[in-house]
Amino acid sequence: MRKSTFKILFYVNKQRMKEGRIPIYARLTVNGKSTFVNCRVTLPPALWDSKANKAVGKSHEAQTVNRKLEHIRTQIERHYQRISDRDAYVTAERVKQAYLGMGEEYETLLEAFDKFNRDFKQHVGIDRAQSTYRKYDNVRKRLAEFLAEKLHREDIP
């Protein structure tokens, strides 16, 4: 069995500069196939060293950014290792989904709400009221509407 190749590269996108700050992305490459993840970290362009793939300087902001990037790297590597230990099939997209909390073993918000409502319904008439169950069911429907209208998503991890 051939070992897969895995690499993480941090980079900035200067075209997406807002208010004098540029966002940092991570490019995940597994067996030559890449995907990217928004690290949700921004910094002034002068602090970024593209050769070292990190912030330069000893300022508090540079040190904070580098700590965050190292934490992100560690989390992504942990997900990659877990997937490669469990399955022989590892892709950059699977690692990304696991890092974002959307892998096969993660539960979404609406799934968790449905599970809660199923458990609650089993107790209706015993130690729970039917009216309370209807309220929870209504809250679940409104939450789904909120996710669709405001976040433009069907569900979130």
PDB file of C-alpha atoms in Angstrom:
ATOM      1  CA  MET A   1       0.000   0.000   0.000  1.00  0.00           C
ATOM      2  CA  ARG A   2       1.330   3.414  -1.007  1.00  0.00           C
ATOM      3  CA  LYS A   3       1.552   6.178   1.595  1.00  0.00           C
ATOM      4  CA  SER A   4      -0.317   9.324   0.681  1.00  0.00           C
ATOM      5  CA  THR A   5       1.433  12.682   0.485  1.00  0.00           C
ATOM      6  CA  PHE A   6       0.122  15.502   2.656  1.00  0.00           C
ATOM      7  CA  LYS A   7       1.070  19.172   2.820  1.00  0.00           C
ATOM      8  CA  ILE A   8      -0.336  22.342   4.389  1.00  0.00           C
ATOM      9  CA  LEU A   9       0.581  25.730   2.956  1.00  0.00           C
ATOM     10  CA  PHE A  10      -0.586  29.049   4.369  1.00  0.00           C
ATOM     11  CA  TYR A  11      -0.989  31.919   1.929  1.00  0.00           C
ATOM     12  CA  VAL A  12      -2.700  35.302   1.639  1.00  0.00           C
ATOM     13  CA  ASN A  13      -5.079  36.610  -0.983  1.00  0.00           C
ATOM     14  CA  LYS A  14      -4.278  40.277  -1.625  1.00  0.00           C
ATOM     15  CA  GLN A  15      -7.318  40.691  -3.905  1.00  0.00           C
ATOM     16  CA  ARG A  16      -9.582  40.165  -0.889  1.00  0.00           C
ATOM     17  CA  MET A  17      -8.040  42.962   1.173  1.00  0.00           C
ATOM     18  CA  LYS A  18     -10.547  44.793   3.378  1.00  0.00           C
ATOM     19  CA  GLU A  19      -9.772  47.752   5.580  1.00  0.00           C
ATOM     20  CA  GLY A  20      -6.033  47.314   5.048  1.00  0.00           C
ATOM     21  CA  ARG A  21      -5.996  43.661   6.150  1.00  0.00           C
ATOM     22  CA  ILE A  22      -5.579  40.510   4.075  1.00  0.00           C
ATOM     23  CA  PRO A  23      -7.108  37.101   4.880  1.00  0.00           C
ATOM     24  CA  ILE A  24      -4.968  34.013   5.375  1.00  0.00           C
ATOM     25  CA  TYR A  25      -5.923  30.706   3.758  1.00  0.00           C
ATOM     26  CA  ALA A  26      -4.578  27.191   4.183  1.00  0.00           C
ATOM     27  CA  ARG A  27      -4.073  25.036   1.089  1.00  0.00           C
ATOM     28  CA  LEU A  28      -4.370  21.343   1.881  1.00  0.00           C
ATOM     29  CA  THR A  29      -2.794  18.977  -0.627  1.00  0.00           C
ATOM     30  CA  VAL A  30      -3.237  15.210  -0.480  1.00  0.00           C
ATOM     31  CA  ASN A  31      -1.762  13.113  -3.304  1.00  0.00           C
ATOM     32  CA  GLY A  32      -1.524  16.149  -5.570  1.00  0.00           C
ATOM     33  CA  LYS A  33      -5.168  17.214  -5.151  1.00  0.00           C
ATOM     34  CA  SER A  34      -5.718  20.522  -3.343  1.00  0.00           C
ATOM     35  CA  THR A  35      -8.444  22.389  -1.571  1.00  0.00           C
ATOM     36  CA  PHE A  36      -8.329  25.531   0.538  1.00  0.00           C
ATOM     37  CA  VAL A  37      -9.698  26.611   3.900  1.00  0.00           C
ATOM     38  CA  ASN A  38     -10.271  30.164   5.080  1.00  0.00           C
ATOM     39  CA  CYS A  39      -8.358  30.404   8.361  1.00  0.00           C
ATOM     40  CA  ARG A  40     -10.508  33.366   9.466  1.00  0.00           C
ATOM     41  CA  VAL A  41      -7.345  35.254  10.364  1.00  0.00           C
ATOM     42  CA  THR A  42      -6.374  38.610   8.869  1.00  0.00           C
ATOM     43  CA  LEU A  43      -3.296  40.786   9.157  1.00  0.00           C
ATOM     44  CA  PRO A  44      -1.704  43.846   7.537  1.00  0.00           C
ATOM     45  CA  PRO A  45       0.115  42.914   4.289  1.00  0.00           C
ATOM     46  CA  ALA A  46       3.442  44.191   5.653  1.00  0.00           C
ATOM     47  CA  LEU A  47       3.459  41.475   8.342  1.00  0.00           C
ATOM     48  CA  TRP A  48       3.180  38.517   5.932  1.00  0.00           C
ATOM     49  CA  ASP A  49       6.265  36.609   4.773  1.00  0.00           C
ATOM     50  CA  SER A  50       5.276  34.455   1.800  1.00  0.00           C
ATOM     51  CA  LYS A  51       8.530  32.467   1.845  1.00  0.00           C
ATOM     52  CA  ALA A  52       8.145  31.448   5.491  1.00  0.00           C
ATOM     53  CA  ASN A  53       4.313  31.186   5.254  1.00  0.00           C
ATOM     54  CA  LYS A  54       3.858  33.077   8.492  1.00  0.00           C
ATOM     55  CA  ALA A  55       3.752  36.548   9.995  1.00  0.00           C
ATOM     56  CA  VAL A  56       7.117  38.232  10.500  1.00  0.00           C
ATOM     57  CA  GLY A  57       8.283  40.336  13.389  1.00  0.00           C
ATOM     58  CA  LYS A  58       8.040  40.213  17.125  1.00  0.00           C
ATOM     59  CA  SER A  59       4.938  42.340  17.468  1.00  0.00           C
ATOM     60  CA  HIS A  60       2.062  41.050  19.543  1.00  0.00           C
ATOM     61  CA  GLU A  61      -0.123  40.782  16.433  1.00  0.00           C
ATOM     62  CA  ALA A  62       2.487  38.752  14.499  1.00  0.00           C
ATOM     63  CA  GLN A  63       2.965  36.366  17.417  1.00  0.00           C
ATOM     64  CA  THR A  64      -0.805  35.957  17.847  1.00  0.00           C
ATOM     65  CA  VAL A  65      -1.292  35.219  14.141  1.00  0.00           C
ATOM     66  CA  ASN A  66       1.529  32.661  14.158  1.00  0.00           C
ATOM     67  CA  ARG A  67       0.082  30.934  17.235  1.00  0.00           C
ATOM     68  CA  LYS A  68      -3.326  30.721  15.531  1.00  0.00           C
ATOM     69  CA  LEU A  69      -1.778  29.338  12.339  1.00  0.00           C
ATOM     70  CA  GLU A  70       0.171  26.731  14.296  1.00  0.00           C
ATOM     71  CA  HIS A  71      -3.019  25.720  16.112  1.00  0.00           C
ATOM     72  CA  ILE A  72      -4.835  25.390  12.776  1.00  0.00           C
ATOM     73  CA  ARG A  73      -1.941  23.330  11.360  1.00  0.00           C
ATOM     74  CA  THR A  74      -2.045  21.009  14.370  1.00  0.00           C
ATOM     75  CA  GLN A  75      -5.801  20.502  14.096  1.00  0.00           C
ATOM     76  CA  ILE A  76      -5.652  19.784  10.361  1.00  0.00           C
ATOM     77  CA  GLU A  77      -2.769  17.336  10.853  1.00  0.00           C
ATOM     78  CA  ARG A  78      -4.700  15.585  13.612  1.00  0.00           C
ATOM     79  CA  HIS A  79      -7.735  15.176  11.336  1.00  0.00           C
ATOM     80  CA  TYR A  80      -5.542  13.912   8.507  1.00  0.00           C
ATOM     81  CA  GLN A  81      -3.913  11.356  10.799  1.00  0.00           C
ATOM     82  CA  ARG A  82      -7.238  10.186  12.191  1.00  0.00           C
ATOM     83  CA  ILE A  83      -8.716   9.724   8.713  1.00  0.00           C
ATOM     84  CA  SER A  84      -5.616   7.955   7.382  1.00  0.00           C
ATOM     85  CA  ASP A  85      -5.537   5.625  10.413  1.00  0.00           C
ATOM     86  CA  ARG A  86      -9.231   4.796  10.059  1.00  0.00           C
ATOM     87  CA  ASP A  87      -9.527   4.612   6.247  1.00  0.00           C
ATOM     88  CA  ALA A  88      -7.164   3.859   3.424  1.00  0.00           C
ATOM     89  CA  TYR A  89      -8.891   6.553   1.351  1.00  0.00           C
ATOM     90  CA  VAL A  90      -7.784  10.091   2.266  1.00  0.00           C
ATOM     91  CA  THR A  91      -8.553  13.196   0.209  1.00  0.00           C
ATOM     92  CA  ALA A  92      -7.906  16.885   0.772  1.00  0.00           C
ATOM     93  CA  GLU A  93     -11.661  17.487   0.733  1.00  0.00           C
ATOM     94  CA  ARG A  94     -12.264  14.888   3.467  1.00  0.00           C
ATOM     95  CA  VAL A  95      -9.591  16.478   5.644  1.00  0.00           C
ATOM     96  CA  LYS A  96     -11.133  19.911   5.046  1.00  0.00           C
ATOM     97  CA  GLN A  97     -14.627  18.659   5.906  1.00  0.00           C
ATOM     98  CA  ALA A  98     -13.335  17.011   9.089  1.00  0.00           C
ATOM     99  CA  TYR A  99     -11.512  20.206  10.092  1.00  0.00           C
ATOM    100  CA  LEU A 100     -14.661  22.251   9.480  1.00  0.00           C
ATOM    101  CA  GLY A 101     -16.684  19.789  11.551  1.00  0.00           C
ATOM    102  CA  MET A 102     -18.664  18.376   8.661  1.00  0.00           C
ATOM    103  CA  GLY A 103     -17.198  14.870   8.384  1.00  0.00           C
ATOM    104  CA  GLU A 104     -19.195  11.657   8.562  1.00  0.00           C
ATOM    105  CA  GLU A 105     -19.013  11.361  12.324  1.00  0.00           C
ATOM    106  CA  TYR A 106     -20.040  14.909  13.144  1.00  0.00           C
ATOM    107  CA  GLU A 107     -23.551  15.917  13.991  1.00  0.00           C
ATOM    108  CA  THR A 108     -25.250  18.964  12.535  1.00  0.00           C
ATOM    109  CA  LEU A 109     -27.395  21.401  14.490  1.00  0.00           C
ATOM    110  CA  LEU A 110     -30.700  20.252  13.019  1.00  0.00           C
ATOM    111  CA  GLU A 111     -29.763  16.572  13.473  1.00  0.00           C
ATOM    112  CA  ALA A 112     -29.060  17.264  17.136  1.00  0.00           C
ATOM    113  CA  PHE A 113     -32.375  19.124  17.448  1.00  0.00           C
ATOM    114  CA  ASP A 114     -34.246  16.237  15.773  1.00  0.00           C
ATOM    115  CA  LYS A 115     -32.608  13.751  18.147  1.00  0.00           C
ATOM    116  CA  PHE A 116     -33.581  15.899  21.138  1.00  0.00           C
ATOM    117  CA  ASN A 117     -37.169  16.163  19.886  1.00  0.00           C
ATOM    118  CA  ARG A 118     -37.410  12.364  19.347  1.00  0.00           C
ATOM    119  CA  ASP A 119     -36.188  11.736  22.883  1.00  0.00           C
ATOM    120  CA  PHE A 120     -38.503  14.416  24.258  1.00  0.00           C
ATOM    121  CA  LYS A 121     -41.518  12.950  22.412  1.00  0.00           C
ATOM    122  CA  GLN A 122     -40.974   9.581  24.091  1.00  0.00           C
ATOM    123  CA  HIS A 123     -41.485  11.267  27.461  1.00  0.00           C
ATOM    124  CA  VAL A 124     -44.677  13.126  26.500  1.00  0.00           C
ATOM    125  CA  GLY A 125     -47.455  12.058  28.833  1.00  0.00           C
ATOM    126  CA  ILE A 126     -44.989  10.600  31.337  1.00  0.00           C
ATOM    127  CA  ASP A 127     -43.056  13.597  32.630  1.00  0.00           C
ATOM    128  CA  ARG A 128     -43.346  16.007  29.682  1.00  0.00           C
ATOM    129  CA  ALA A 129     -46.299  17.956  28.274  1.00  0.00           C
ATOM    130  CA  GLN A 130     -47.558  17.696  24.685  1.00  0.00           C
ATOM    131  CA  SER A 131     -47.707  21.499  24.448  1.00  0.00           C
ATOM    132  CA  THR A 132     -44.004  21.750  25.317  1.00  0.00           C
ATOM    133  CA  TYR A 133     -43.167  19.217  22.594  1.00  0.00           C
ATOM    134  CA  ARG A 134     -45.126  21.281  20.041  1.00  0.00           C
ATOM    135  CA  LYS A 135     -43.131  24.360  21.090  1.00  0.00           C
ATOM    136  CA  TYR A 136     -39.826  22.536  20.578  1.00  0.00           C
ATOM    137  CA  ASP A 137     -41.033  21.263  17.207  1.00  0.00           C
ATOM    138  CA  ASN A 138     -41.962  24.827  16.220  1.00  0.00           C
ATOM    139  CA  VAL A 139     -38.547  26.109  17.358  1.00  0.00           C
ATOM    140  CA  ARG A 140     -36.866  23.484  15.149  1.00  0.00           C
ATOM    141  CA  LYS A 141     -38.888  24.634  12.113  1.00  0.00           C
ATOM    142  CA  ARG A 142     -38.045  28.277  12.771  1.00  0.00           C
ATOM    143  CA  LEU A 143     -34.372  27.446  13.236  1.00  0.00           C
ATOM    144  CA  ALA A 144     -34.355  25.704   9.839  1.00  0.00           C
ATOM    145  CA  GLU A 145     -36.000  28.785   8.289  1.00  0.00           C
ATOM    146  CA  PHE A 146     -33.416  31.063   9.933  1.00  0.00           C
ATOM    147  CA  LEU A 147     -30.525  28.971   8.623  1.00  0.00           C
ATOM    148  CA  ALA A 148     -31.986  29.060   5.111  1.00  0.00           C
ATOM    149  CA  GLU A 149     -32.906  32.762   5.039  1.00  0.00           C
ATOM    150  CA  LYS A 150     -30.098  34.413   7.006  1.00  0.00           C
ATOM    151  CA  LEU A 151     -27.130  32.051   6.612  1.00  0.00           C
ATOM    152  CA  HIS A 152     -28.132  30.566   3.241  1.00  0.00           C
ATOM    153  CA  ARG A 153     -27.339  27.085   4.568  1.00  0.00           C
ATOM    154  CA  GLU A 154     -29.432  23.975   5.021  1.00  0.00           C
ATOM    155  CA  ASP A 155     -27.641  23.037   8.237  1.00  0.00           C
ATOM    156  CA  ILE A 156     -24.464  23.810  10.193  1.00  0.00           C
ATOM    157  CA  PRO A 157     -22.057  21.593  12.129  1.00  0.00           C
TER     158      PRO A 157
END
